[in-house]
PDB file of N, CA and C in Angstrom:
ATOM      1  N   UNK N   4       0.848  -1.166   0.000  1.00  0.00           N
ATOM      2  CA  UNK N   4       0.000   0.000   0.000  1.00  0.00           C
ATOM      3  C   UNK N   4       0.898   1.235   0.000  1.00  0.00           C
ATOM      4  N   UNK N   5       0.811   2.020  -1.053  1.00  0.00           N
ATOM      5  CA  UNK N   5       1.628   3.211  -1.201  1.00  0.00           C
ATOM      6  C   UNK N   5       0.811   4.434  -0.820  1.00  0.00           C
ATOM      7  N   UNK N   6       1.420   5.334  -0.049  1.00  0.00           N
ATOM      8  CA  UNK N   6       0.732   6.564   0.341  1.00  0.00           C
ATOM      9  C   UNK N   6       1.496   7.785  -0.161  1.00  0.00           C
ATOM     10  N   UNK N   7       0.755   8.871  -0.343  1.00  0.00           N
ATOM     11  CA  UNK N   7       1.326  10.139  -0.789  1.00  0.00           C
ATOM     12  C   UNK N   7       0.711  11.240   0.059  1.00  0.00           C
ATOM     13  N   UNK N   8       1.533  12.174   0.505  1.00  0.00           N
ATOM     14  CA  UNK N   8       1.034  13.324   1.262  1.00  0.00           C
ATOM     15  C   UNK N   8       0.247  14.247   0.345  1.00  0.00           C
ATOM     16  N   UNK N   9      -0.708  14.944   0.894  1.00  0.00           N
ATOM     17  CA  UNK N   9      -1.524  15.872   0.108  1.00  0.00           C
ATOM     18  C   UNK N   9      -0.653  16.901  -0.611  1.00  0.00           C
ATOM     19  N   UNK N  10       0.397  17.359   0.037  1.00  0.00           N
ATOM     20  CA  UNK N  10       1.264  18.373  -0.567  1.00  0.00           C
ATOM     21  C   UNK N  10       2.039  17.850  -1.779  1.00  0.00           C
ATOM     22  N   UNK N  11       2.138  16.528  -1.945  1.00  0.00           N
ATOM     23  CA  UNK N  11       2.854  15.934  -3.078  1.00  0.00           C
ATOM     24  C   UNK N  11       1.931  15.156  -4.009  1.00  0.00           C
ATOM     25  N   UNK N  12       0.631  15.371  -3.900  1.00  0.00           N
ATOM     26  CA  UNK N  12      -0.348  14.623  -4.685  1.00  0.00           C
ATOM     27  C   UNK N  12      -0.443  15.212  -6.091  1.00  0.00           C
ATOM     28  N   UNK N  13      -0.018  14.458  -7.127  1.00  0.00           N
ATOM     29  CA  UNK N  13      -0.048  14.998  -8.490  1.00  0.00           C
ATOM     30  C   UNK N  13      -1.414  14.816  -9.151  1.00  0.00           C
ATOM     31  N   UNK N  14      -1.717  15.673 -10.098  1.00  0.00           N
ATOM     32  CA  UNK N  14      -2.941  15.537 -10.881  1.00  0.00           C
ATOM     33  C   UNK N  14      -2.852  14.249 -11.686  1.00  0.00           C
ATOM     34  N   UNK N  15      -3.982  13.579 -11.844  1.00  0.00           N
ATOM     35  CA  UNK N  15      -4.026  12.338 -12.612  1.00  0.00           C
ATOM     36  C   UNK N  15      -3.779  11.088 -11.791  1.00  0.00           C
ATOM     37  N   UNK N  16      -3.485  11.242 -10.516  1.00  0.00           N
ATOM     38  CA  UNK N  16      -3.196  10.084  -9.649  1.00  0.00           C
ATOM     39  C   UNK N  16      -4.496   9.501  -9.107  1.00  0.00           C
ATOM     40  N   UNK N  17      -4.740   8.197  -9.278  1.00  0.00           N
ATOM     41  CA  UNK N  17      -5.926   7.576  -8.682  1.00  0.00           C
ATOM     42  C   UNK N  17      -5.687   7.286  -7.199  1.00  0.00           C
ATOM     43  N   UNK N  18      -6.624   7.694  -6.344  1.00  0.00           N
ATOM     44  CA  UNK N  18      -6.506   7.506  -4.903  1.00  0.00           C
ATOM     45  C   UNK N  18      -7.792   6.903  -4.355  1.00  0.00           C
ATOM     46  N   UNK N  19      -7.710   6.365  -3.144  1.00  0.00           N
ATOM     47  CA  UNK N  19      -8.879   5.791  -2.482  1.00  0.00           C
ATOM     48  C   UNK N  19      -9.564   6.856  -1.630  1.00  0.00           C
ATOM     49  N   UNK N  20     -10.893   6.938  -1.764  1.00  0.00           N
ATOM     50  CA  UNK N  20     -11.667   7.891  -0.980  1.00  0.00           C
ATOM     51  C   UNK N  20     -12.898   7.199  -0.402  1.00  0.00           C
ATOM     52  N   UNK N  21     -13.555   7.896   0.505  1.00  0.00           N
ATOM     53  CA  UNK N  21     -14.834   7.421   1.030  1.00  0.00           C
ATOM     54  C   UNK N  21     -15.910   7.695  -0.011  1.00  0.00           C
ATOM     55  N   UNK N  22     -17.097   7.200   0.241  1.00  0.00           N
ATOM     56  CA  UNK N  22     -18.227   7.622  -0.579  1.00  0.00           C
ATOM     57  C   UNK N  22     -18.587   9.039  -0.120  1.00  0.00           C
ATOM     58  N   UNK N  23     -19.549   9.645  -0.740  1.00  0.00           N
ATOM     59  CA  UNK N  23     -19.915  11.031  -0.434  1.00  0.00           C
ATOM     60  C   UNK N  23     -20.349  11.141   1.029  1.00  0.00           C
ATOM     61  N   UNK N  24     -19.744  12.117   1.747  1.00  0.00           N
ATOM     62  CA  UNK N  24     -20.030  12.301   3.175  1.00  0.00           C
ATOM     63  C   UNK N  24     -20.815  13.584   3.462  1.00  0.00           C
ATOM     64  N   UNK N  25     -21.085  14.374   2.450  1.00  0.00           N
ATOM     65  CA  UNK N  25     -21.820  15.626   2.641  1.00  0.00           C
ATOM     66  C   UNK N  25     -21.718  16.479   1.394  1.00  0.00           C
ATOM     67  N   UNK N  26     -22.144  17.734   1.505  1.00  0.00           N
ATOM     68  CA  UNK N  26     -22.044  18.657   0.378  1.00  0.00           C
ATOM     69  C   UNK N  26     -21.519  20.003   0.853  1.00  0.00           C
ATOM     70  N   UNK N  27     -20.957  20.733  -0.083  1.00  0.00           N
ATOM     71  CA  UNK N  27     -20.474  22.084   0.172  1.00  0.00           C
ATOM     72  C   UNK N  27     -20.913  22.924  -1.013  1.00  0.00           C
ATOM     73  N   UNK N  28     -21.906  23.770  -0.812  1.00  0.00           N
ATOM     74  CA  UNK N  28     -22.492  24.570  -1.891  1.00  0.00           C
ATOM     75  C   UNK N  28     -22.920  23.690  -3.059  1.00  0.00           C
ATOM     76  N   UNK N  29     -23.482  22.530  -2.740  1.00  0.00           N
ATOM     77  CA  UNK N  29     -23.983  21.628  -3.767  1.00  0.00           C
ATOM     78  C   UNK N  29     -22.963  20.660  -4.337  1.00  0.00           C
ATOM     79  N   UNK N  30     -21.696  20.815  -3.982  1.00  0.00           N
ATOM     80  CA  UNK N  30     -20.660  19.890  -4.464  1.00  0.00           C
ATOM     81  C   UNK N  30     -20.478  18.750  -3.465  1.00  0.00           C
ATOM     82  N   UNK N  31     -20.446  17.511  -3.948  1.00  0.00           N
ATOM     83  CA  UNK N  31     -20.279  16.386  -3.031  1.00  0.00           C
ATOM     84  C   UNK N  31     -18.886  16.365  -2.404  1.00  0.00           C
ATOM     85  N   UNK N  32     -18.835  16.082  -1.095  1.00  0.00           N
ATOM     86  CA  UNK N  32     -17.577  16.021  -0.357  1.00  0.00           C
ATOM     87  C   UNK N  32     -17.186  14.577  -0.076  1.00  0.00           C
ATOM     88  N   UNK N  33     -15.892  14.278  -0.221  1.00  0.00           N
ATOM     89  CA  UNK N  33     -15.345  12.962   0.108  1.00  0.00           C
ATOM     90  C   UNK N  33     -14.118  13.162   0.981  1.00  0.00           C
ATOM     91  N   UNK N  34     -13.671  12.107   1.629  1.00  0.00           N
ATOM     92  CA  UNK N  34     -12.480  12.152   2.476  1.00  0.00           C
ATOM     93  C   UNK N  34     -11.536  11.025   2.085  1.00  0.00           C
ATOM     94  N   UNK N  35     -10.264  11.153   2.406  1.00  0.00           N
ATOM     95  CA  UNK N  35      -9.339  10.045   2.138  1.00  0.00           C
ATOM     96  C   UNK N  35      -9.676   8.852   3.032  1.00  0.00           C
ATOM     97  N   UNK N  36      -9.385   7.662   2.552  1.00  0.00           N
ATOM     98  CA  UNK N  36      -9.620   6.464   3.339  1.00  0.00           C
ATOM     99  C   UNK N  36      -8.350   5.624   3.380  1.00  0.00           C
ATOM    100  N   UNK N  37      -8.220   4.777   4.370  1.00  0.00           N
ATOM    101  CA  UNK N  37      -7.028   3.955   4.558  1.00  0.00           C
ATOM    102  C   UNK N  37      -7.200   2.519   4.095  1.00  0.00           C
ATOM    103  N   UNK N  38      -8.448   2.106   3.843  1.00  0.00           N
ATOM    104  CA  UNK N  38      -8.686   0.711   3.464  1.00  0.00           C
ATOM    105  C   UNK N  38      -9.365   0.632   2.108  1.00  0.00           C
ATOM    106  N   UNK N  39      -9.140  -0.460   1.422  1.00  0.00           N
ATOM    107  CA  UNK N  39      -9.776  -0.674   0.132  1.00  0.00           C
ATOM    108  C   UNK N  39     -11.241  -1.046   0.304  1.00  0.00           C
ATOM    109  N   UNK N  40     -11.557  -1.641   1.433  1.00  0.00           N
ATOM    110  CA  UNK N  40     -12.925  -2.090   1.697  1.00  0.00           C
ATOM    111  C   UNK N  40     -13.865  -0.885   1.825  1.00  0.00           C
ATOM    112  N   UNK N  41     -14.893  -0.860   0.987  1.00  0.00           N
ATOM    113  CA  UNK N  41     -15.877   0.210   1.041  1.00  0.00           C
ATOM    114  C   UNK N  41     -15.396   1.538   0.475  1.00  0.00           C
ATOM    115  N   UNK N  42     -14.221   1.550  -0.156  1.00  0.00           N
ATOM    116  CA  UNK N  42     -13.699   2.810  -0.686  1.00  0.00           C
ATOM    117  C   UNK N  42     -13.948   2.903  -2.186  1.00  0.00           C
ATOM    118  N   UNK N  43     -13.785   4.093  -2.708  1.00  0.00           N
ATOM    119  CA  UNK N  43     -13.946   4.340  -4.132  1.00  0.00           C
ATOM    120  C   UNK N  43     -12.659   4.923  -4.688  1.00  0.00           C
ATOM    121  N   UNK N  44     -12.376   4.606  -5.938  1.00  0.00           N
ATOM    122  CA  UNK N  44     -11.194   5.146  -6.604  1.00  0.00           C
ATOM    123  C   UNK N  44     -11.601   6.420  -7.322  1.00  0.00           C
ATOM    124  N   UNK N  45     -10.893   7.499  -7.023  1.00  0.00           N
ATOM    125  CA  UNK N  45     -11.131   8.773  -7.703  1.00  0.00           C
ATOM    126  C   UNK N  45      -9.799   9.290  -8.229  1.00  0.00           C
ATOM    127  N   UNK N  46      -9.857  10.012  -9.333  1.00  0.00           N
ATOM    128  CA  UNK N  46      -8.653  10.552  -9.964  1.00  0.00           C
ATOM    129  C   UNK N  46      -8.534  12.033  -9.608  1.00  0.00           C
ATOM    130  N   UNK N  47      -7.365  12.424  -9.130  1.00  0.00           N
ATOM    131  CA  UNK N  47      -7.116  13.806  -8.714  1.00  0.00           C
ATOM    132  C   UNK N  47      -7.110  14.722  -9.928  1.00  0.00           C
ATOM    133  N   UNK N  48      -7.877  15.795  -9.854  1.00  0.00           N
ATOM    134  CA  UNK N  48      -7.849  16.822 -10.895  1.00  0.00           C
ATOM    135  C   UNK N  48      -6.858  17.907 -10.516  1.00  0.00           C
ATOM    136  N   UNK N  49      -6.951  18.387  -9.268  1.00  0.00           N
ATOM    137  CA  UNK N  49      -6.036  19.423  -8.795  1.00  0.00           C
ATOM    138  C   UNK N  49      -6.153  19.549  -7.286  1.00  0.00           C
ATOM    139  N   UNK N  50      -5.260  20.319  -6.712  1.00  0.00           N
ATOM    140  CA  UNK N  50      -5.346  20.656  -5.291  1.00  0.00           C
ATOM    141  C   UNK N  50      -5.042  22.136  -5.165  1.00  0.00           C
ATOM    142  N   UNK N  51      -5.662  22.771  -4.192  1.00  0.00           N
ATOM    143  CA  UNK N  51      -5.411  24.197  -4.004  1.00  0.00           C
ATOM    144  C   UNK N  51      -5.502  24.546  -2.525  1.00  0.00           C
ATOM    145  N   UNK N  52      -4.796  25.581  -2.162  1.00  0.00           N
ATOM    146  CA  UNK N  52      -4.822  26.053  -0.781  1.00  0.00           C
ATOM    147  C   UNK N  52      -6.088  26.866  -0.564  1.00  0.00           C
ATOM    148  N   UNK N  53      -6.674  26.683   0.595  1.00  0.00           N
ATOM    149  CA  UNK N  53      -7.886  27.408   0.970  1.00  0.00           C
ATOM    150  C   UNK N  53      -7.679  27.972   2.366  1.00  0.00           C
ATOM    151  N   UNK N  54      -8.643  28.733   2.845  1.00  0.00           N
ATOM    152  CA  UNK N  54      -8.524  29.335   4.178  1.00  0.00           C
ATOM    153  C   UNK N  54      -8.294  28.293   5.258  1.00  0.00           C
ATOM    154  N   UNK N  55      -8.990  27.170   5.172  1.00  0.00           N
ATOM    155  CA  UNK N  55      -8.902  26.172   6.226  1.00  0.00           C
ATOM    156  C   UNK N  55      -7.909  25.065   5.992  1.00  0.00           C
ATOM    157  N   UNK N  56      -7.162  25.077   4.897  1.00  0.00           N
ATOM    158  CA  UNK N  56      -6.214  24.008   4.603  1.00  0.00           C
ATOM    159  C   UNK N  56      -6.061  23.821   3.106  1.00  0.00           C
ATOM    160  N   UNK N  57      -5.963  22.570   2.672  1.00  0.00           N
ATOM    161  CA  UNK N  57      -5.806  22.252   1.252  1.00  0.00           C
ATOM    162  C   UNK N  57      -7.042  21.484   0.801  1.00  0.00           C
ATOM    163  N   UNK N  58      -7.607  21.877  -0.340  1.00  0.00           N
ATOM    164  CA  UNK N  58      -8.763  21.203  -0.919  1.00  0.00           C
ATOM    165  C   UNK N  58      -8.286  20.431  -2.140  1.00  0.00           C
ATOM    166  N   UNK N  59      -8.697  19.163  -2.238  1.00  0.00           N
ATOM    167  CA  UNK N  59      -8.357  18.327  -3.391  1.00  0.00           C
ATOM    168  C   UNK N  59      -9.624  18.159  -4.221  1.00  0.00           C
ATOM    169  N   UNK N  60      -9.511  18.446  -5.523  1.00  0.00           N
ATOM    170  CA  UNK N  60     -10.629  18.305  -6.455  1.00  0.00           C
ATOM    171  C   UNK N  60     -10.406  17.047  -7.277  1.00  0.00           C
ATOM    172  N   UNK N  61     -11.499  16.347  -7.607  1.00  0.00           N
ATOM    173  CA  UNK N  61     -11.417  15.118  -8.380  1.00  0.00           C
ATOM    174  C   UNK N  61     -12.132  15.276  -9.714  1.00  0.00           C
ATOM    175  N   UNK N  62     -11.780  14.421 -10.678  1.00  0.00           N
ATOM    176  CA  UNK N  62     -12.320  14.539 -12.036  1.00  0.00           C
ATOM    177  C   UNK N  62     -13.815  14.263 -12.115  1.00  0.00           C
ATOM    178  N   UNK N  63     -14.385  13.590 -11.114  1.00  0.00           N
ATOM    179  CA  UNK N  63     -15.817  13.292 -11.146  1.00  0.00           C
ATOM    180  C   UNK N  63     -16.661  14.402 -10.519  1.00  0.00           C
ATOM    181  N   UNK N  64     -16.054  15.537 -10.180  1.00  0.00           N
ATOM    182  CA  UNK N  64     -16.791  16.672  -9.639  1.00  0.00           C
ATOM    183  C   UNK N  64     -16.867  16.707  -8.126  1.00  0.00           C
ATOM    184  N   UNK N  65     -16.261  15.749  -7.452  1.00  0.00           N
ATOM    185  CA  UNK N  65     -16.243  15.759  -5.992  1.00  0.00           C
ATOM    186  C   UNK N  65     -15.013  16.515  -5.505  1.00  0.00           C
ATOM    187  N   UNK N  66     -15.002  16.832  -4.219  1.00  0.00           N
ATOM    188  CA  UNK N  66     -13.859  17.504  -3.616  1.00  0.00           C
ATOM    189  C   UNK N  66     -13.782  17.127  -2.147  1.00  0.00           C
ATOM    190  N   UNK N  67     -12.702  17.512  -1.493  1.00  0.00           N
ATOM    191  CA  UNK N  67     -12.569  17.265  -0.061  1.00  0.00           C
ATOM    192  C   UNK N  67     -12.886  18.553   0.690  1.00  0.00           C
ATOM    193  N   UNK N  68     -13.254  18.434   1.944  1.00  0.00           N
ATOM    194  CA  UNK N  68     -13.288  19.648   2.769  1.00  0.00           C
ATOM    195  C   UNK N  68     -11.839  20.083   2.984  1.00  0.00           C
ATOM    196  N   UNK N  69     -11.587  21.280   3.454  1.00  0.00           N
ATOM    197  CA  UNK N  69     -10.192  21.692   3.694  1.00  0.00           C
ATOM    198  C   UNK N  69      -9.491  20.709   4.642  1.00  0.00           C
ATOM    199  N   UNK N  70      -8.341  20.211   4.215  1.00  0.00           N
ATOM    200  CA  UNK N  70      -7.571  19.249   4.998  1.00  0.00           C
ATOM    201  C   UNK N  70      -6.405  19.943   5.661  1.00  0.00           C
ATOM    202  N   UNK N  71      -6.148  19.596   6.906  1.00  0.00           N
ATOM    203  CA  UNK N  71      -5.078  20.203   7.681  1.00  0.00           C
ATOM    204  C   UNK N  71      -3.974  19.193   7.926  1.00  0.00           C
ATOM    205  N   UNK N  72      -2.791  19.675   8.198  1.00  0.00           N
ATOM    206  CA  UNK N  72      -1.709  18.797   8.638  1.00  0.00           C
ATOM    207  C   UNK N  72      -1.169  17.898   7.556  1.00  0.00           C
ATOM    208  N   UNK N  73      -0.802  16.704   7.956  1.00  0.00           N
ATOM    209  CA  UNK N  73      -0.135  15.765   7.054  1.00  0.00           C
ATOM    210  C   UNK N  73      -1.064  14.644   6.619  1.00  0.00           C
ATOM    211  N   UNK N  74      -2.105  14.987   5.922  1.00  0.00           N
ATOM    212  CA  UNK N  74      -3.051  13.987   5.436  1.00  0.00           C
ATOM    213  C   UNK N  74      -2.377  13.145   4.364  1.00  0.00           C
ATOM    214  N   UNK N  75      -2.493  11.823   4.473  1.00  0.00           N
ATOM    215  CA  UNK N  75      -1.905  10.910   3.499  1.00  0.00           C
ATOM    216  C   UNK N  75      -3.013  10.251   2.683  1.00  0.00           C
ATOM    217  N   UNK N  76      -2.728  10.000   1.434  1.00  0.00           N
ATOM    218  CA  UNK N  76      -3.659   9.366   0.511  1.00  0.00           C
ATOM    219  C   UNK N  76      -3.101   8.010   0.103  1.00  0.00           C
ATOM    220  N   UNK N  77      -3.961   7.008   0.069  1.00  0.00           N
ATOM    221  CA  UNK N  77      -3.564   5.680  -0.393  1.00  0.00           C
ATOM    222  C   UNK N  77      -3.765   5.650  -1.901  1.00  0.00           C
ATOM    223  N   UNK N  78      -2.704   5.311  -2.627  1.00  0.00           N
ATOM    224  CA  UNK N  78      -2.798   5.218  -4.076  1.00  0.00           C
ATOM    225  C   UNK N  78      -3.562   3.958  -4.445  1.00  0.00           C
ATOM    226  N   UNK N  79      -4.423   4.075  -5.435  1.00  0.00           N
ATOM    227  CA  UNK N  79      -5.209   2.930  -5.890  1.00  0.00           C
ATOM    228  C   UNK N  79      -4.313   2.054  -6.755  1.00  0.00           C
ATOM    229  N   UNK N  80      -4.200   0.809  -6.384  1.00  0.00           N
ATOM    230  CA  UNK N  80      -3.411  -0.146  -7.167  1.00  0.00           C
ATOM    231  C   UNK N  80      -4.260  -0.616  -8.339  1.00  0.00           C
ATOM    232  N   UNK N  81      -3.652  -0.829  -9.509  1.00  0.00           N
ATOM    233  CA  UNK N  81      -4.437  -1.336 -10.634  1.00  0.00           C
ATOM    234  C   UNK N  81      -4.933  -2.742 -10.326  1.00  0.00           C
ATOM    235  N   UNK N  82      -6.102  -3.065 -10.841  1.00  0.00           N
ATOM    236  CA  UNK N  82      -6.670  -4.394 -10.639  1.00  0.00           C
ATOM    237  C   UNK N  82      -5.856  -5.445 -11.371  1.00  0.00           C
ATOM    238  N   UNK N  83      -6.141  -6.727 -11.146  1.00  0.00           N
ATOM    239  CA  UNK N  83      -5.358  -7.790 -11.769  1.00  0.00           C
ATOM    240  C   UNK N  83      -5.460  -7.812 -13.289  1.00  0.00           C
ATOM    241  N   UNK N  84      -6.564  -7.312 -13.856  1.00  0.00           N
ATOM    242  CA  UNK N  84      -6.720  -7.317 -15.309  1.00  0.00           C
ATOM    243  C   UNK N  84      -6.419  -5.957 -15.940  1.00  0.00           C
ATOM    244  N   UNK N  85      -5.950  -4.990 -15.143  1.00  0.00           N
ATOM    245  CA  UNK N  85      -5.606  -3.672 -15.677  1.00  0.00           C
ATOM    246  C   UNK N  85      -4.091  -3.572 -15.848  1.00  0.00           C
ATOM    247  N   UNK N  86      -3.643  -3.115 -17.005  1.00  0.00           N
ATOM    248  CA  UNK N  86      -2.191  -2.934 -17.181  1.00  0.00           C
ATOM    249  C   UNK N  86      -1.701  -1.740 -16.381  1.00  0.00           C
ATOM    250  N   UNK N  87      -0.436  -1.761 -15.993  1.00  0.00           N
ATOM    251  CA  UNK N  87       0.122  -0.648 -15.216  1.00  0.00           C
ATOM    252  C   UNK N  87       0.188   0.619 -16.052  1.00  0.00           C
ATOM    253  N   UNK N  88       0.179   0.509 -17.372  1.00  0.00           N
ATOM    254  CA  UNK N  88       0.224   1.691 -18.228  1.00  0.00           C
ATOM    255  C   UNK N  88      -1.050   2.529 -18.087  1.00  0.00           C
ATOM    256  N   UNK N  89      -2.127   1.942 -17.590  1.00  0.00           N
ATOM    257  CA  UNK N  89      -3.361   2.705 -17.385  1.00  0.00           C
ATOM    258  C   UNK N  89      -3.186   3.789 -16.356  1.00  0.00           C
ATOM    259  N   UNK N  90      -2.234   3.616 -15.438  1.00  0.00           N
ATOM    260  CA  UNK N  90      -1.963   4.620 -14.410  1.00  0.00           C
ATOM    261  C   UNK N  90      -0.920   5.618 -14.879  1.00  0.00           C
ATOM    262  N   UNK N  91      -0.386   5.424 -16.056  1.00  0.00           N
ATOM    263  CA  UNK N  91       0.636   6.336 -16.545  1.00  0.00           C
ATOM    264  C   UNK N  91       2.032   5.944 -16.081  1.00  0.00           C
ATOM    265  N   UNK N  92       2.194   4.728 -15.580  1.00  0.00           N
ATOM    266  CA  UNK N  92       3.506   4.242 -15.136  1.00  0.00           C
ATOM    267  C   UNK N  92       4.116   3.428 -16.258  1.00  0.00           C
ATOM    268  N   UNK N  93       5.302   3.747 -16.655  1.00  0.00           N
ATOM    269  CA  UNK N  93       5.944   3.022 -17.763  1.00  0.00           C
ATOM    270  C   UNK N  93       6.755   1.856 -17.242  1.00  0.00           C
TER     271      UNK N  93
END
């Protein structure tokens, strides 16, 4: 299980998140998760600094609430039938 800090999270990286936990001005909110069980794979679109911390936006239109400190993200491993090139790894 590979983890990446929010400050080093690149765009295009698939990570594990919770299902939707709430909304913020109509946008669905998700949080990072530590286990594969019950988690969803989302692809990072971008991250930006906000008043309360760092917000991570995903390609499916979801985002995180402002995250503080050293939040770590679990990278989604490709499935057994997915080639590693799908993640952009050569």
